Amino acid sequence: MTIKKIHYISGLTITLFVGLHLFNHSLSVWGAEKHIEMMNTLRLFYRNLFVETILLLAVFTQIVSGLKLFKTNRKTAVSYFEKLQIWTGLYLAFFFIIHLSAVLGGRHVLQLDTNFYFGVAGLNAFPFNLFFVPYYGLAILSFFGHVAAIHNKKMKKSVLGLTPNQQSALIVALGFILTIFIFYGLTNHFNGVTIPKEYEVLIGKSL
C-alpha cells in the first residue's frame, strides 16, 4: 500500500471524529450544558480503549505520512489548491501534536475532565486568548481547507452548476462561517465564559 493510500485512509478515520467534534463544539452556542451533554453522549462511542487506540494510531500515521508527503509535494505543488493541501496538512500535524499532548496531559497528569471548560479556558482569558484564538481558528480553517483541496483533486464533475473549483471554494467558505459560529459559542456569544475553579490552573491561577 502506498504512502498516499495510507495517508488517505487514516485521514478518513480522523475526519469522521473531527466532524463529530466540531458538531459538538457548535452546540456550545446553546450553552455549556448542551455541549457537555452531547460530549458525554459521544464519549460512549469514542472514550474507550479500542476506539481511542484506533484514533491515536490514525493521527500518528497521518502525521508521519503527511510529513513525508509534504517533503515530496511542496516542490511540485503549482495550483492554489495543491499548495493549500500541503500547508494546511502541515499545520494540522502541528495542531494534532500539541492538542493531543494537552488533552492527554490534562486527563492523566492534571486529573481534569477534558470537557468544555478545559477547551475554552485559554480562549476566555487574556493574554492566553492571543494564542488560542489563532491556534483553534487556524485548526478549523486548515481542516476545511485540507478537505477542500482533496475534494478539488478528486472531483471531476460539476454539481448544481458549480465547477470543482467552485465547490472547493464553497467548502472553504463554509469553514470560515463555522469557525465564527463555533467561536461565538465557545466564548458565550463573545461575552466570555466563567471558568470553574478547578480549571483555573490552565490559565496560570493556583487551585
XYZ file of N, CA and C in Angstrom:
621
model
N 0.852 -1.197 0.000
C 0.000 0.000 0.000
C 0.889 1.250 0.000
N 0.584 2.205 -0.857
C 1.399 3.407 -0.969
C 1.182 4.348 0.212
N 2.129 5.279 0.401
C 2.008 6.266 1.474
C 0.749 7.109 1.279
N 0.461 7.465 0.031
C -0.729 8.267 -0.251
C -2.005 7.546 0.173
N -2.072 6.233 -0.092
C -3.246 5.455 0.273
C -3.383 5.353 1.781
N -2.273 5.097 2.462
C -2.285 5.026 3.925
C -2.710 6.363 4.517
N -2.168 7.434 3.960
C -2.500 8.785 4.424
C -3.989 9.070 4.230
N -4.524 8.635 3.105
C -5.935 8.869 2.779
C -6.846 8.109 3.738
N -6.529 6.847 4.012
C -7.364 6.022 4.896
C -7.341 6.556 6.331
N -6.154 6.892 6.828
C -6.058 7.450 8.188
C -6.774 8.796 8.252
N -6.711 9.544 7.147
C -7.391 10.833 7.095
C -8.898 10.700 7.177
N -9.460 9.685 6.525
C -10.906 9.451 6.592
C -11.338 9.133 8.019
N -10.518 8.347 8.718
C -10.822 7.985 10.107
C -10.848 9.228 10.984
N -9.842 10.077 10.812
C -9.756 11.304 11.604
C -10.884 12.268 11.249
N -11.219 12.344 9.967
C -12.280 13.254 9.508
C -13.613 12.930 10.164
N -13.910 11.650 10.332
C -15.146 11.239 10.995
C -15.190 11.770 12.422
N -14.078 11.604 13.149
C -14.032 12.072 14.534
C -14.082 13.596 14.598
N -13.310 14.265 13.742
C -13.278 15.729 13.751
C -14.660 16.292 13.424
N -15.369 15.651 12.493
C -16.717 16.090 12.163
C -17.639 16.048 13.380
N -17.574 14.957 14.137
C -18.369 14.835 15.357
C -17.933 15.864 16.399
N -16.618 16.085 16.476
C -16.047 17.022 17.443
C -16.510 18.453 17.153
N -16.494 18.836 15.884
C -16.919 20.183 15.514
C -18.428 20.343 15.696
N -19.186 19.288 15.416
C -20.630 19.322 15.672
C -20.881 19.556 17.158
N -20.124 18.855 17.998
C -20.231 19.010 19.443
C -19.935 20.456 19.851
N -18.856 21.017 19.292
C -18.490 22.403 19.611
C -19.566 23.392 19.158
N -20.209 23.110 18.039
C -21.224 24.026 17.527
C -22.418 24.138 18.475
N -22.657 23.095 19.251
C -23.774 23.114 20.200
C -23.533 24.064 21.370
N -22.285 24.520 21.527
C -21.979 25.457 22.617
C -22.716 26.776 22.441
N -23.200 27.056 21.235
C -23.992 28.264 21.006
C -25.222 28.255 21.915
N -25.713 27.057 22.252
C -26.886 26.926 23.132
C -26.481 26.675 24.586
N -25.211 26.899 24.897
C -24.769 26.830 26.284
C -23.807 25.694 26.578
N -23.020 25.869 27.636
C -22.025 24.866 28.032
C -22.691 23.542 28.395
N -23.871 23.616 29.008
C -24.547 22.391 29.427
C -24.895 21.515 28.229
N -25.362 22.157 27.159
C -25.723 21.411 25.947
C -24.476 20.776 25.324
N -23.375 21.513 25.345
C -22.103 20.999 24.821
C -21.660 19.777 25.620
N -21.673 19.889 26.937
C -21.227 18.804 27.805
C -22.156 17.597 27.699
N -23.448 17.856 27.580
C -24.425 16.770 27.433
C -24.128 15.945 26.175
N -23.895 16.624 25.061
C -23.588 15.916 23.821
C -22.235 15.221 23.905
N -21.252 15.877 24.526
C -19.925 15.266 24.673
C -20.015 13.965 25.463
N -20.799 13.973 26.524
C -20.953 12.756 27.331
C -21.611 11.640 26.523
N -22.528 11.996 25.632
C -23.158 11.000 24.764
C -22.158 10.444 23.763
N -21.391 11.323 23.125
C -20.406 10.893 22.130
C -19.286 10.073 22.763
N -18.964 10.386 24.014
C -17.897 9.638 24.689
C -18.242 8.171 24.883
N -19.533 7.857 24.881
C -19.937 6.446 24.975
C -19.411 5.650 23.791
N -19.174 6.346 22.670
C -18.696 5.682 21.456
C -17.174 5.749 21.309
N -16.569 6.903 21.667
C -15.134 7.022 21.390
C -14.237 7.003 22.627
N -14.780 7.165 23.831
C -13.939 7.167 25.026
C -13.827 5.739 25.566
N -13.142 4.897 24.791
C -12.847 3.533 25.225
C -11.521 3.125 24.593
N -10.910 2.093 25.134
C -9.558 1.706 24.721
C -9.485 1.374 23.231
N -10.488 0.674 22.712
C -10.451 0.225 21.319
C -10.489 1.409 20.353
N -11.486 2.282 20.497
C -11.650 3.408 19.576
C -10.531 4.425 19.751
N -10.148 4.710 20.996
C -9.081 5.678 21.226
C -7.757 5.194 20.635
N -7.507 3.894 20.722
C -6.279 3.341 20.131
C -6.279 3.522 18.623
N -7.429 3.263 17.997
C -7.551 3.454 16.543
C -7.319 4.915 16.172
N -7.920 5.817 16.932
C -7.770 7.245 16.646
C -6.331 7.714 16.814
N -5.680 7.276 17.887
C -4.289 7.678 18.119
C -3.371 7.128 17.036
N -3.607 5.882 16.625
C -2.811 5.290 15.547
C -3.055 6.032 14.231
N -4.315 6.421 13.998
C -4.652 7.156 12.774
C -3.953 8.513 12.751
N -3.950 9.195 13.897
C -3.289 10.505 13.977
C -1.782 10.358 13.784
N -1.188 9.367 14.452
C 0.251 9.134 14.304
C 0.596 8.824 12.846
N -0.198 7.959 12.229
C 0.020 7.604 10.823
C -0.140 8.817 9.921
N -1.155 9.632 10.208
C -1.428 10.826 9.410
C -0.270 11.808 9.495
N 0.283 11.981 10.677
C 1.392 12.925 10.863
C 2.646 12.445 10.134
N 3.017 11.180 10.359
C 4.240 10.640 9.754
C 4.138 10.620 8.227
N 3.038 10.087 7.711
C 2.862 10.018 6.258
C 2.707 11.410 5.661
N 2.033 12.290 6.402
C 1.829 13.656 5.918
C 3.130 14.430 5.785
N 4.027 14.262 6.752
C 5.314 14.952 6.692
C 6.154 14.445 5.523
N 6.068 13.145 5.249
C 6.791 12.579 4.109
C 6.229 13.128 2.798
N 4.905 13.205 2.704
C 4.277 13.742 1.506
C 4.557 15.231 1.353
N 4.659 15.941 2.474
C 4.963 17.374 2.438
C 6.330 17.613 1.803
N 7.308 16.832 2.211
C 8.656 16.987 1.661
C 8.681 16.745 0.161
N 7.855 15.802 -0.275
C 7.814 15.462 -1.701
C 7.002 16.463 -2.510
N 5.823 16.819 -2.003
C 4.869 17.598 -2.801
C 5.092 19.104 -2.777
N 5.790 19.610 -1.758
C 5.947 21.070 -1.686
C 6.771 21.618 -2.846
N 7.562 20.769 -3.460
C 8.393 21.201 -4.590
C 7.644 21.124 -5.920
N 6.560 20.350 -5.938
C 5.830 20.158 -7.198
C 4.465 20.831 -7.208
N 4.007 21.312 -6.053
C 2.689 21.955 -5.977
C 2.683 23.239 -6.796
N 1.694 23.364 -7.667
C 1.612 24.533 -8.549
C 0.331 25.319 -8.322
N -0.802 24.615 -8.337
C -2.095 25.298 -8.225
C -2.360 25.741 -6.786
N -3.364 26.615 -6.642
C -3.748 27.126 -5.325
C -4.134 25.994 -4.383
N -4.967 25.083 -4.870
C -5.456 24.015 -4.004
C -4.373 22.977 -3.686
N -3.419 22.797 -4.582
C -2.282 21.910 -4.288
C -1.446 22.495 -3.155
N -1.205 23.783 -3.204
C -0.441 24.448 -2.143
C -1.238 24.478 -0.841
N -2.555 24.693 -0.983
C -3.414 24.719 0.204
C -3.373 23.373 0.921
N -3.374 22.300 0.167
C -3.368 20.967 0.764
C -2.102 20.717 1.577
N -0.944 21.058 1.038
C 0.295 20.732 1.751
C 0.505 21.632 2.971
N 0.119 22.908 2.890
C 0.359 23.806 4.022
C -0.680 23.629 5.130
N -1.935 23.351 4.758
C -2.931 23.053 5.799
C -2.604 21.723 6.470
N -2.095 20.778 5.692
C -1.688 19.496 6.270
C -0.571 19.660 7.270
N 0.379 20.540 6.959
C 1.498 20.789 7.881
C 0.994 21.402 9.181
N 0.065 22.366 9.087
C -0.463 22.978 10.308
C -1.259 21.972 11.131
N -2.038 21.130 10.467
C -2.823 20.126 11.187
C -1.918 19.149 11.929
N -0.779 18.805 11.333
C 0.180 17.924 12.008
C 0.676 18.589 13.292
N 1.024 19.884 13.200
C 1.451 20.654 14.369
C 0.338 20.697 15.411
N -0.885 20.963 14.972
C -2.010 21.076 15.888
C -2.293 19.757 16.595
N -2.291 18.655 15.869
C -2.584 17.358 16.470
C -1.572 17.018 17.562
N -0.303 17.296 17.313
C 0.746 17.004 18.301
C 0.504 17.790 19.583
N 0.276 19.101 19.438
C 0.067 19.962 20.612
C -1.250 19.636 21.307
N -2.308 19.483 20.533
C -3.640 19.299 21.109
C -3.756 17.963 21.840
N -3.282 16.901 21.230
C -3.352 15.590 21.876
C -2.492 15.547 23.132
N -1.322 16.174 23.079
C -0.451 16.224 24.258
C -1.144 16.959 25.399
N -1.824 18.064 25.057
C -2.524 18.850 26.075
C -3.683 18.070 26.680
N -4.476 17.417 25.832
C -5.645 16.666 26.318
C -5.209 15.486 27.174
N -4.229 14.730 26.720
C -3.758 13.583 27.494
C -3.099 14.036 28.791
N -2.377 15.154 28.737
C -1.765 15.697 29.946
C -2.815 16.183 30.932
N -3.842 16.846 30.407
C -4.921 17.322 31.273
C -5.663 16.187 31.934
N -5.853 15.111 31.201
C -6.600 13.973 31.724
C -5.779 13.161 32.722
N -4.530 12.839 32.369
C -3.739 11.907 33.169
C -2.798 12.573 34.184
N -2.357 13.796 33.898
C -1.436 14.484 34.810
C -2.199 15.412 35.746
N -3.039 16.290 35.173
C -3.792 17.238 35.996
C -5.070 16.631 36.572
N -5.434 15.437 36.075
C -6.633 14.740 36.558
C -7.895 15.585 36.378
N -8.000 16.229 35.209
C -9.162 17.042 34.897
C -10.055 16.333 33.886
N -11.338 16.644 33.960
C -12.251 16.186 32.920
C -12.026 17.127 31.741
N -11.518 16.606 30.630
C -11.192 17.460 29.480
C -12.456 17.774 28.680
N -13.352 18.493 29.321
C -14.644 18.808 28.725
C -14.657 20.228 28.159
N -15.823 20.822 28.065
C -15.994 22.169 27.525
C -15.059 23.173 28.192
N -15.006 23.155 29.518
C -14.230 24.157 30.241
C -12.720 23.981 30.047
N -12.284 22.764 29.867
C -10.872 22.518 29.579
C -10.502 23.151 28.243
N -11.393 23.008 27.266
C -11.105 23.521 25.938
C -11.182 25.032 25.817
N -12.052 25.669 26.606
C -12.284 27.111 26.417
C -11.543 27.993 27.420
N -10.846 27.400 28.365
C -10.171 28.205 29.392
C -9.259 29.256 28.765
N -8.397 28.832 27.865
C -7.468 29.765 27.235
C -8.144 30.754 26.303
N -9.252 30.349 25.700
C -9.976 31.228 24.780
C -10.624 32.407 25.493
N -10.914 32.225 26.764
C -11.679 33.223 27.507
C -10.871 33.938 28.584
N -9.552 33.924 28.432
C -8.703 34.608 29.416
C -7.559 35.317 28.696
N -7.401 36.594 28.975
C -6.300 37.368 28.416
C -5.059 37.187 29.303
N -3.874 37.029 28.759
C -3.470 37.152 27.354
C -3.445 35.808 26.605
N -3.932 34.730 27.257
C -3.876 33.402 26.647
C -4.662 33.335 25.337
N -5.731 34.139 25.254
C -6.543 34.104 24.034
C -5.786 34.633 22.813
N -4.715 35.402 23.044
C -3.905 35.883 21.922
C -3.249 34.713 21.189
N -3.027 33.614 21.920
C -2.508 32.393 21.299
C -3.633 31.470 20.857
N -4.620 31.260 21.733
C -5.625 30.229 21.476
C -6.620 30.595 20.374
N -6.900 31.871 20.180
C -7.818 32.241 19.098
C -7.243 31.845 17.735
N -6.022 32.276 17.391
C -5.483 31.817 16.098
C -5.165 30.323 16.074
N -4.773 29.771 17.219
C -4.441 28.350 17.306
C -5.640 27.475 16.939
N -6.795 27.742 17.549
C -8.008 26.982 17.241
C -8.604 27.393 15.894
N -8.600 28.690 15.622
C -9.173 29.171 14.375
C -8.474 28.590 13.155
N -7.144 28.607 13.173
C -6.385 28.049 12.051
C -6.580 26.539 11.936
N -6.812 25.876 13.056
C -7.036 24.428 13.029
C -8.324 24.100 12.270
N -9.404 24.814 12.594
C -10.680 24.560 11.911
C -10.569 24.933 10.430
N -9.980 26.092 10.160
C -9.835 26.528 8.767
C -8.926 25.589 7.983
N -7.881 25.083 8.626
C -6.978 24.148 7.958
C -7.675 22.837 7.647
N -8.527 22.391 8.556
C -9.281 21.165 8.326
C -10.158 21.302 7.081
N -10.919 22.394 7.014
C -11.788 22.594 5.860
C -10.978 22.870 4.596
N -9.865 23.578 4.740
C -9.011 23.834 3.592
C -8.425 22.551 3.038
N -8.043 21.649 3.933
C -7.473 20.360 3.522
C -8.533 19.513 2.819
N -9.737 19.483 3.388
C -10.841 18.743 2.762
C -11.161 19.332 1.387
N -11.175 20.659 1.306
C -11.477 21.329 0.038
C -10.438 20.988 -1.029
N -9.173 20.957 -0.628
C -8.096 20.650 -1.574
C -8.200 19.215 -2.089
N -8.507 18.291 -1.197
C -8.663 16.886 -1.609
C -9.882 16.735 -2.513
N -10.965 17.422 -2.155
C -12.169 17.392 -2.987
C -11.853 17.917 -4.387
N -11.087 18.996 -4.443
C -10.728 19.597 -5.725
C -9.920 18.634 -6.593
N -9.080 17.841 -5.940
C -8.238 16.890 -6.671
C -9.048 15.711 -7.206
N -10.036 15.259 -6.438
C -10.756 14.037 -6.791
C -12.044 14.285 -7.574
N -12.673 15.452 -7.362
C -13.937 15.736 -8.043
C -13.696 16.133 -9.493
N -14.392 15.490 -10.398
C -14.209 15.756 -11.826
C -15.448 16.364 -12.485
N -16.570 16.395 -11.757
C -17.824 16.842 -12.362
C -18.370 18.087 -11.647
N -19.153 18.852 -12.394
C -19.872 19.983 -11.813
C -21.097 19.466 -11.062
N -21.460 20.147 -9.995
C -22.640 19.791 -9.203
C -23.472 21.050 -9.007
N -24.733 20.976 -9.413
C -25.644 22.126 -9.320
C -25.055 23.360 -10.010
N -24.357 23.115 -11.107
C -23.775 24.209 -11.872
C -22.455 24.722 -11.337
N -21.968 24.122 -10.246
C -20.710 24.564 -9.645
C -19.567 23.667 -10.121
N -18.506 24.280 -10.603
C -17.336 23.527 -11.035
C -16.608 22.981 -9.805
N -15.692 22.011 -9.971
C -14.915 21.509 -8.834
C -14.199 22.616 -8.068
N -13.662 23.607 -8.769
C -13.005 24.730 -8.096
C -13.992 25.521 -7.248
N -15.175 25.747 -7.784
C -16.197 26.492 -7.048
C -16.714 25.695 -5.855
N -16.856 24.393 -6.032
C -17.273 23.527 -4.924
C -16.256 23.594 -3.788
N -14.986 23.537 -4.141
C -13.919 23.573 -3.137
C -13.874 24.928 -2.439
N -14.092 25.994 -3.203
C -14.129 27.332 -2.620
C -15.297 27.446 -1.638
N -16.416 26.792 -1.961
C -17.584 26.796 -1.077
C -17.277 26.074 0.232
N -16.526 24.981 0.154
C -16.134 24.251 1.365
C -15.286 25.142 2.264
N -14.349 25.885 1.660
C -13.510 26.814 2.433
C -14.368 27.899 3.073
N -15.330 28.428 2.319
C -16.219 29.470 2.843
C -17.044 28.947 4.016
N -17.533 27.715 3.899
C -18.289 27.106 4.996
C -17.409 26.956 6.229
N -16.121 26.683 6.003
C -15.183 26.586 7.107
C -15.050 27.906 7.862
N -14.993 29.012 7.123
C -14.915 30.333 7.754
C -16.169 30.608 8.579
N -17.323 30.305 8.010
C -18.593 30.547 8.702
C -18.684 29.708 9.975
N -18.328 28.421 9.864
C -18.404 27.540 11.025
C -17.403 27.958 12.099
N -16.242 28.432 11.697
C -15.242 28.889 12.671
C -15.799 30.024 13.519
N -16.419 31.008 12.880
C -17.012 32.135 13.604
C -18.148 31.646 14.494
N -18.979 30.741 13.969
C -20.107 30.206 14.722
C -19.628 29.483 15.979
N -18.582 28.673 15.837
C -18.050 27.921 16.977
C -17.421 28.853 18.002
N -16.671 29.847 17.558
C -16.089 30.812 18.493
C -17.178 31.586 19.225
N -18.262 31.857 18.530
C -19.404 32.544 19.139
C -19.945 31.724 20.307
N -19.980 30.410 20.135
C -20.463 29.538 21.205
C -19.449 29.343 22.312
N -18.195 29.116 21.936
C -17.157 28.822 22.938
C -16.779 30.028 23.793
N -17.235 31.214 23.395
C -16.965 32.423 24.184
C -18.242 33.007 24.782
N -19.298 32.177 24.863
C -20.576 32.634 25.422
C -21.070 33.868 24.671
N -21.168 33.709 23.344
C -21.655 34.784 22.464
C -20.755 36.011 22.543
N -19.449 35.764 22.653
C -18.403 36.799 22.731
C -18.462 37.600 24.028
N -19.207 37.101 25.026
C -19.291 37.782 26.320
C -18.320 37.204 27.348
N -17.677 36.103 26.998
C -16.739 35.463 27.925
C -17.395 34.385 28.764
N -16.631 33.327 29.028
C -17.105 32.209 29.841
C -16.443 32.266 31.212
N -17.228 32.080 32.254
C -16.673 31.998 33.605
C -16.072 30.613 33.794
N -14.768 30.567 34.094
C -14.055 29.300 34.204
C -14.143 28.765 35.631
N -14.611 27.530 35.819
C -14.677 26.938 37.166
C -13.293 26.885 37.823
N -13.271 26.893 39.149
C -12.028 26.947 39.919
C -11.026 25.875 39.521
N -11.513 24.635 39.322
C -10.584 23.537 39.063
C -9.856 23.672 37.728
N -10.386 24.524 36.838
C -9.758 24.720 35.529
C -8.892 25.979 35.461
N -8.855 26.754 36.540
C -8.069 27.969 36.534
C -6.570 27.706 36.475
N -6.150 26.491 36.828
C -4.742 26.122 36.717
C -4.269 26.210 35.265
N -5.174 26.077 34.325
C -4.838 26.135 32.908
C -4.497 27.553 32.441
N -4.924 28.548 33.201
C -4.640 29.927 32.838
C -3.774 30.620 33.878
N -2.939 29.819 34.547
C -1.935 30.355 35.446
C -2.398 30.719 36.825
N -3.598 30.302 37.199
C -4.101 30.579 38.540
C -3.997 29.312 39.390
N -3.617 29.458 40.636
C -3.490 28.302 41.516
C -4.850 27.850 41.989
N -4.942 26.532 42.267
C -6.200 25.992 42.773
C -6.452 26.440 44.199
